Coordinates of C-alpha atoms in Angstrom, one line a residue:
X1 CA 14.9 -3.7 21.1
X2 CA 11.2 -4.5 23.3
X3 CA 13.4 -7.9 23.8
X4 CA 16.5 -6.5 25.3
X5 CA 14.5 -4.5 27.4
X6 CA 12.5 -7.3 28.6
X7 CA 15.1 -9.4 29.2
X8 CA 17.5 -6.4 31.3
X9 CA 14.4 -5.5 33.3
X10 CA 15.8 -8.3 36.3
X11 CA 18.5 -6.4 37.0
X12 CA 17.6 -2.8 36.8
X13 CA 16.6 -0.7 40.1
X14 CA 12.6 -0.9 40.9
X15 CA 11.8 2.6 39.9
X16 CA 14.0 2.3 36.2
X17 CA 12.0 -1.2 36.2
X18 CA 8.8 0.6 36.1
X19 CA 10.2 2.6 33.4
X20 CA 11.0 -0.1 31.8
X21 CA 7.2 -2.0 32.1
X22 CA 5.8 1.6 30.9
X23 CA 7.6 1.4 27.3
X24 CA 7.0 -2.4 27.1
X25 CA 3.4 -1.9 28.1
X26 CA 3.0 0.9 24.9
X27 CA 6.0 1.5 22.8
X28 CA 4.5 4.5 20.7
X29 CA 2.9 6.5 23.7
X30 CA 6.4 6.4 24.9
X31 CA 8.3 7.0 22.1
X32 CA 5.7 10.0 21.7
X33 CA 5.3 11.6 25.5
X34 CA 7.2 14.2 27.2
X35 CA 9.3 13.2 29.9
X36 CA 6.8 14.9 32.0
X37 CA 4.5 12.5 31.4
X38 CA 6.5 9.6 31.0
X39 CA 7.5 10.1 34.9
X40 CA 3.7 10.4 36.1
X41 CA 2.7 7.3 34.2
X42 CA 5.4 5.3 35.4
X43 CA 5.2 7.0 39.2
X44 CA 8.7 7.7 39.1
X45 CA 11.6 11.2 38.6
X46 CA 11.9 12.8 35.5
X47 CA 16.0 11.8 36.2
X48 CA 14.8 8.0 36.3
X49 CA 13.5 8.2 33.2
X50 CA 16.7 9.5 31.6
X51 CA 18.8 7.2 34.2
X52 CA 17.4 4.1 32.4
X53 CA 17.7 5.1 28.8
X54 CA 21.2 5.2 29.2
X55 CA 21.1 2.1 31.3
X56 CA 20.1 0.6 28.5
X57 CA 23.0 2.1 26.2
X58 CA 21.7 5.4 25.1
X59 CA 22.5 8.6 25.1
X60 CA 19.8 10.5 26.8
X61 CA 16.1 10.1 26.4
X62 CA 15.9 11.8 22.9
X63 CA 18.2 8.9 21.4
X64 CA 16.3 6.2 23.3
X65 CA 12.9 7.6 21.9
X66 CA 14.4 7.9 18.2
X67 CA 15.7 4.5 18.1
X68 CA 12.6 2.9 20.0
X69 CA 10.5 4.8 17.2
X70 CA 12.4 3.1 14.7
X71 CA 12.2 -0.2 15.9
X72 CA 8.7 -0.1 16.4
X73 CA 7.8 1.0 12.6
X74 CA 10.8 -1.7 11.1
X75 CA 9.5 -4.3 13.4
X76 CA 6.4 -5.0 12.0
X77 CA 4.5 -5.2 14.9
X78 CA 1.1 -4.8 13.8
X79 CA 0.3 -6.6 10.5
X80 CA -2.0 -9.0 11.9
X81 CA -3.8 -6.7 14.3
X82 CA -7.5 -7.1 13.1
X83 CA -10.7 -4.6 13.4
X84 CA -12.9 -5.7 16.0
X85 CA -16.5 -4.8 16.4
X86 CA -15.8 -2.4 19.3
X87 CA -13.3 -0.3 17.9
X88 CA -13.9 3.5 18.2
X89 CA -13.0 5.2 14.5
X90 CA -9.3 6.3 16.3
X91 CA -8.7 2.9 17.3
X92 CA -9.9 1.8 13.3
X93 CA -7.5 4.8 11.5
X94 CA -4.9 3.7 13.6
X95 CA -4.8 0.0 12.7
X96 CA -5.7 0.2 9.3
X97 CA -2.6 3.0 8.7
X98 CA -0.7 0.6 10.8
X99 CA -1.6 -2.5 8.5
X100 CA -0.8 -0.6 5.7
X101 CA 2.9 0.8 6.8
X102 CA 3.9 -2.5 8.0
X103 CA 2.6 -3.8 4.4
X104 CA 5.3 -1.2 2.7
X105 CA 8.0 -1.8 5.6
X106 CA 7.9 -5.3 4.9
X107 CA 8.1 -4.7 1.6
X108 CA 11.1 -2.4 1.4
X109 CA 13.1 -5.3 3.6
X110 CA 12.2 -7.8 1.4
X111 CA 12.0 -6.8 -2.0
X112 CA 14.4 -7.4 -5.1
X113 CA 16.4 -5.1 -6.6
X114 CA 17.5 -6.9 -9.1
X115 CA 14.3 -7.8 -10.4
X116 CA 12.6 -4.5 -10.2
X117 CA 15.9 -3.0 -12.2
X118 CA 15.2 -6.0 -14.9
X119 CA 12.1 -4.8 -14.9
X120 CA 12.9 -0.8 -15.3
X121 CA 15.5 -1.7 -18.4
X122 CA 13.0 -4.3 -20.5
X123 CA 10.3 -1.4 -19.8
X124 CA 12.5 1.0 -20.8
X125 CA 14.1 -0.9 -24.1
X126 CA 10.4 -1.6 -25.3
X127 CA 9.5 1.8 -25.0
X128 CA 12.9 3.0 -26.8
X129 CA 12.2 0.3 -29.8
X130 CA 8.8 1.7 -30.7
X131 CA 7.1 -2.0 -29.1
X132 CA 3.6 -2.0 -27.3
X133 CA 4.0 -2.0 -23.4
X134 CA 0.3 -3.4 -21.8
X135 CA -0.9 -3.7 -18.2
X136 CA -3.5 -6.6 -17.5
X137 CA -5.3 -6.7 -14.3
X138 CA -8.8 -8.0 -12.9
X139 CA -10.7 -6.2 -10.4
X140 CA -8.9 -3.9 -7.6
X141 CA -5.7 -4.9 -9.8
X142 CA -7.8 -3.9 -13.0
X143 CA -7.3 -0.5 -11.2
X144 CA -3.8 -0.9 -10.4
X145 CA -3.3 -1.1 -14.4
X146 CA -5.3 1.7 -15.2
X147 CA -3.2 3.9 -12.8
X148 CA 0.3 2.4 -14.4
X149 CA -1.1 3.3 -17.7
X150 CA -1.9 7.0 -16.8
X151 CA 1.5 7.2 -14.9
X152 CA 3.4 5.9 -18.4
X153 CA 1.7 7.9 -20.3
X154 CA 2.7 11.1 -18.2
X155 CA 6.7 9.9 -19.1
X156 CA 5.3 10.1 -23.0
X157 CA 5.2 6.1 -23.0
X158 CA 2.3 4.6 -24.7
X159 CA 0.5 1.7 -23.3
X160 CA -2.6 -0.1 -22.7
X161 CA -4.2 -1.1 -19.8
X162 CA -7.3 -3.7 -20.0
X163 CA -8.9 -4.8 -16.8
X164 CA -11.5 -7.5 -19.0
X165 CA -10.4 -10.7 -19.0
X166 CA -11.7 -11.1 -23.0
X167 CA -9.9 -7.9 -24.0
X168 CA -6.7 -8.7 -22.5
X169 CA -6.7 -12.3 -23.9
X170 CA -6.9 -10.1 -27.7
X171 CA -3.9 -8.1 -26.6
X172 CA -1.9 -10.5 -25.7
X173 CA -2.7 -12.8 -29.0
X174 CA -1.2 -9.5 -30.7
X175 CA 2.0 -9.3 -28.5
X176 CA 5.0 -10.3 -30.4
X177 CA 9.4 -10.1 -29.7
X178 CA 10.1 -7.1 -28.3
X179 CA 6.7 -6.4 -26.9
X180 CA 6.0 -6.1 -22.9
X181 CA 3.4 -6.9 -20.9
X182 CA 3.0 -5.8 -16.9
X183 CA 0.4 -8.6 -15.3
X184 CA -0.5 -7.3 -11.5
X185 CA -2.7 -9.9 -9.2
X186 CA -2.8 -10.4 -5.5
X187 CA -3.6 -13.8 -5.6
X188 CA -2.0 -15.1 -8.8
X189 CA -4.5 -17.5 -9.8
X190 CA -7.0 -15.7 -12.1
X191 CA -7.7 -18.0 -14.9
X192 CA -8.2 -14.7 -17.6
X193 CA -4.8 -13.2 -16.4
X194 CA -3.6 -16.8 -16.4
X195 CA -4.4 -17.0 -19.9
X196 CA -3.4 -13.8 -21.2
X197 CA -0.1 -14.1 -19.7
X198 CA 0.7 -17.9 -21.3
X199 CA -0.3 -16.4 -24.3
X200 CA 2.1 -13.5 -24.7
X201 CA 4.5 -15.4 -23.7
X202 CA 4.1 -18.4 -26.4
X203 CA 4.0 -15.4 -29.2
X204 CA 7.5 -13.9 -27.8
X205 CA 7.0 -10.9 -25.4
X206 CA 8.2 -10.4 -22.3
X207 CA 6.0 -10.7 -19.6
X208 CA 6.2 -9.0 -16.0
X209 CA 4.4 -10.5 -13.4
X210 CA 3.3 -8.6 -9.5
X211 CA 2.0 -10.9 -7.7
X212 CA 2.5 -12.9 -4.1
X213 CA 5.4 -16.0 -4.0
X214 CA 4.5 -19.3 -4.9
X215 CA 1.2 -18.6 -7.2
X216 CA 1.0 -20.2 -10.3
X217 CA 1.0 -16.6 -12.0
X218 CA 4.8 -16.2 -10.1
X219 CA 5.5 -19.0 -12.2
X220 CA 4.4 -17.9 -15.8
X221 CA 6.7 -14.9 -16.0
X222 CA 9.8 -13.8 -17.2
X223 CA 9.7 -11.3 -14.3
X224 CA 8.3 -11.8 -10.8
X225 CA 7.9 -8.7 -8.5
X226 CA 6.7 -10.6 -5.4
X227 CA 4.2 -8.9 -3.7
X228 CA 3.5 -11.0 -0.5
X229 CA 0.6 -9.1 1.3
X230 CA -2.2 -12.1 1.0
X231 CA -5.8 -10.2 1.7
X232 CA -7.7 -11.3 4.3
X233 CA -11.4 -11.7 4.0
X234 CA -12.2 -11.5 7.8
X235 CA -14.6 -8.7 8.7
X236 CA -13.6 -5.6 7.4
X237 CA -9.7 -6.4 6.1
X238 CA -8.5 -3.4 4.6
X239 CA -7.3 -3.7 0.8
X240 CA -4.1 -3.5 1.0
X241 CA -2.8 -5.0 -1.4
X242 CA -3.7 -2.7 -4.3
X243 CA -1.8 -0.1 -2.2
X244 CA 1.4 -2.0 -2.0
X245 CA 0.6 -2.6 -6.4
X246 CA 0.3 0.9 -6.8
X247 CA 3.9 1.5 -4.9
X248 CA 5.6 -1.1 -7.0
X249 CA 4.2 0.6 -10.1
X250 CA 5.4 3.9 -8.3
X251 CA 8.8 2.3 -8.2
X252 CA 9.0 1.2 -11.7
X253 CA 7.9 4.2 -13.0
X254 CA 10.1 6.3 -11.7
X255 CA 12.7 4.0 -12.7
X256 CA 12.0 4.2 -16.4
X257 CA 11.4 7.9 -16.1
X258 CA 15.2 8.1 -15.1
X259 CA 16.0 6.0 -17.8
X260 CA 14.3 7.4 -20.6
X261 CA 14.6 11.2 -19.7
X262 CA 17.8 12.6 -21.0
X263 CA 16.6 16.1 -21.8
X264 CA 13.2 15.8 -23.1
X265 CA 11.5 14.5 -20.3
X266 CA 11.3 17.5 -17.8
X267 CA 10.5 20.1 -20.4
X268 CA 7.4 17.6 -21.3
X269 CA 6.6 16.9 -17.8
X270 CA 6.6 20.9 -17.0
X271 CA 4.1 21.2 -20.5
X272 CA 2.0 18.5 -18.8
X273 CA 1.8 20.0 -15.8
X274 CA 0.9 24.0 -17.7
X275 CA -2.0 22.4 -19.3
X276 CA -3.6 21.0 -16.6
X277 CA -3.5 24.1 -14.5
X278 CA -5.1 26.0 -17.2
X279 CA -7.8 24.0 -16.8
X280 CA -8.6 24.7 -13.4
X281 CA -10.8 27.6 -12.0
X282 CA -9.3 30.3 -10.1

């Protein structure tokens, strides 16, 4: 959309061309500003302002600002925008939540469906045949498997999460046919998660894998849920790549849960949910 605009500004009127420079120049302020303001920025008419969003094929200024919104978010713009040492703390929230949206955005446009439902039926098959589901991961992704335990056990599925590299190489040596094992890593080239992965898969169980495109770990799998968010370690790079692991586990989880839940589920989850609050103070 910033494309069209730059490339229509040529044969628009002077004032709708500085109108047009003003959203170029900062996308969000426009597509947040009244039209007030919009007009004393760009030192033109409030009617200018609306003259060139339908110039440019919209409605009025309300479907311009929508659809600019939009295309800003879906565009991506920001992934790559780094913290620099004279950031303000607004200017650091604001790229660091921008990092992290464009992380998911991306995501969401690229991931597979098919995959992730293979994933959500061998998860939910191993958990309806009474086999051992385990999640393996090493350091921020030791965390993502904790957090996929907890949210499978809420559902009433039993599994195991081990974030040690010598426990996990134990649990997989006692995987066998039917079992399932989740293994999450950013990079995909942990030797222990390495190991622990060939190993479950030489004694017959099925083995997940999140991890980025192209890492050896992609490769050992049955499953791969690409997770392409490589973390950079520049000065203060935000981690978000556990973020976008704890949204894919999100995903599967709820997956499962609408697999396995028939009638027993909610009634359980409701139970769950009793207990805790009893536990709270008042």
């Amino acid at each position: 959309m910033l494309d069209r605009i730059k490339a229509s500004l040529s044969s628009l009127a002077p004032a709708e061309q500085r109108v047009g420079k003003l959203v170029l120049t900062d996308p969000r302020a426009f597509a947040n500003l009244p039209v007030s303001e919009l007009s004393d920025r760009a030192h033109v008419s409030k009617p200018t302002v609306v003259r060139f969003c339908r110039s440019m094929g919209y409605d009025g200024l309300s479907d311009f600002k929508l659809k600019l919104a939009g295309s800003v978010s879906e565009g991506v713009p920001f992934i790559h925008r780094s913290v620099d040492l004279d950031d303000k703390t607004s200017d650091v929230m604001v790229k660091v939540i921008d990092n992290t949206v464009a992380a998911f955005l991306k995501y969401r446009n690229e991931a597979s469906t098919t995959a992730l439902e293979k994933a959500a039926e061998i998860l939910a098959e191993t958990y309806k045949t009474g086999k051992r589901i385990e999640f393996y991961g090493a350091g921020n992704s030791g965390i993502v498997a904790q957090d996929a335990q907890h949210k499978f056990f809420r559902l009433g599925v039993h599994a195991i999460a081990y974030s040690d590299g010598h426990m996990q190489v134990m649990g997989a040596s006692m995987l066998g046919p039917g079992d399932c094992v989740v293994v999450i890593s950013n990079s995909g080239r942990t030797r222990d998660l390495m190991d622990a992965c060939d190993i479950a898969r030489k004694n017959g169980a099925t083995t997940i894998v999140i991890t980025t495109s192209g890492s050896p770990l992609a490769a050992a799998g049955h499953i791969h849920l690409a997770a392409n968010h490589p973390e950079g370690y520049e000065r203060y790079s935000p981690m978000v790549s556990r973020l976008l692991h704890l949204m894919i586990i999100d995903i599967l989880a709820t997956c499962v849960a609408l697999r396995i839940g028939g009638t027993t589920l909610q009634p359980k989850l409701q139970e769950i949910k009793n207990n805790l609050r009893s536990k709270r103070y008042t």
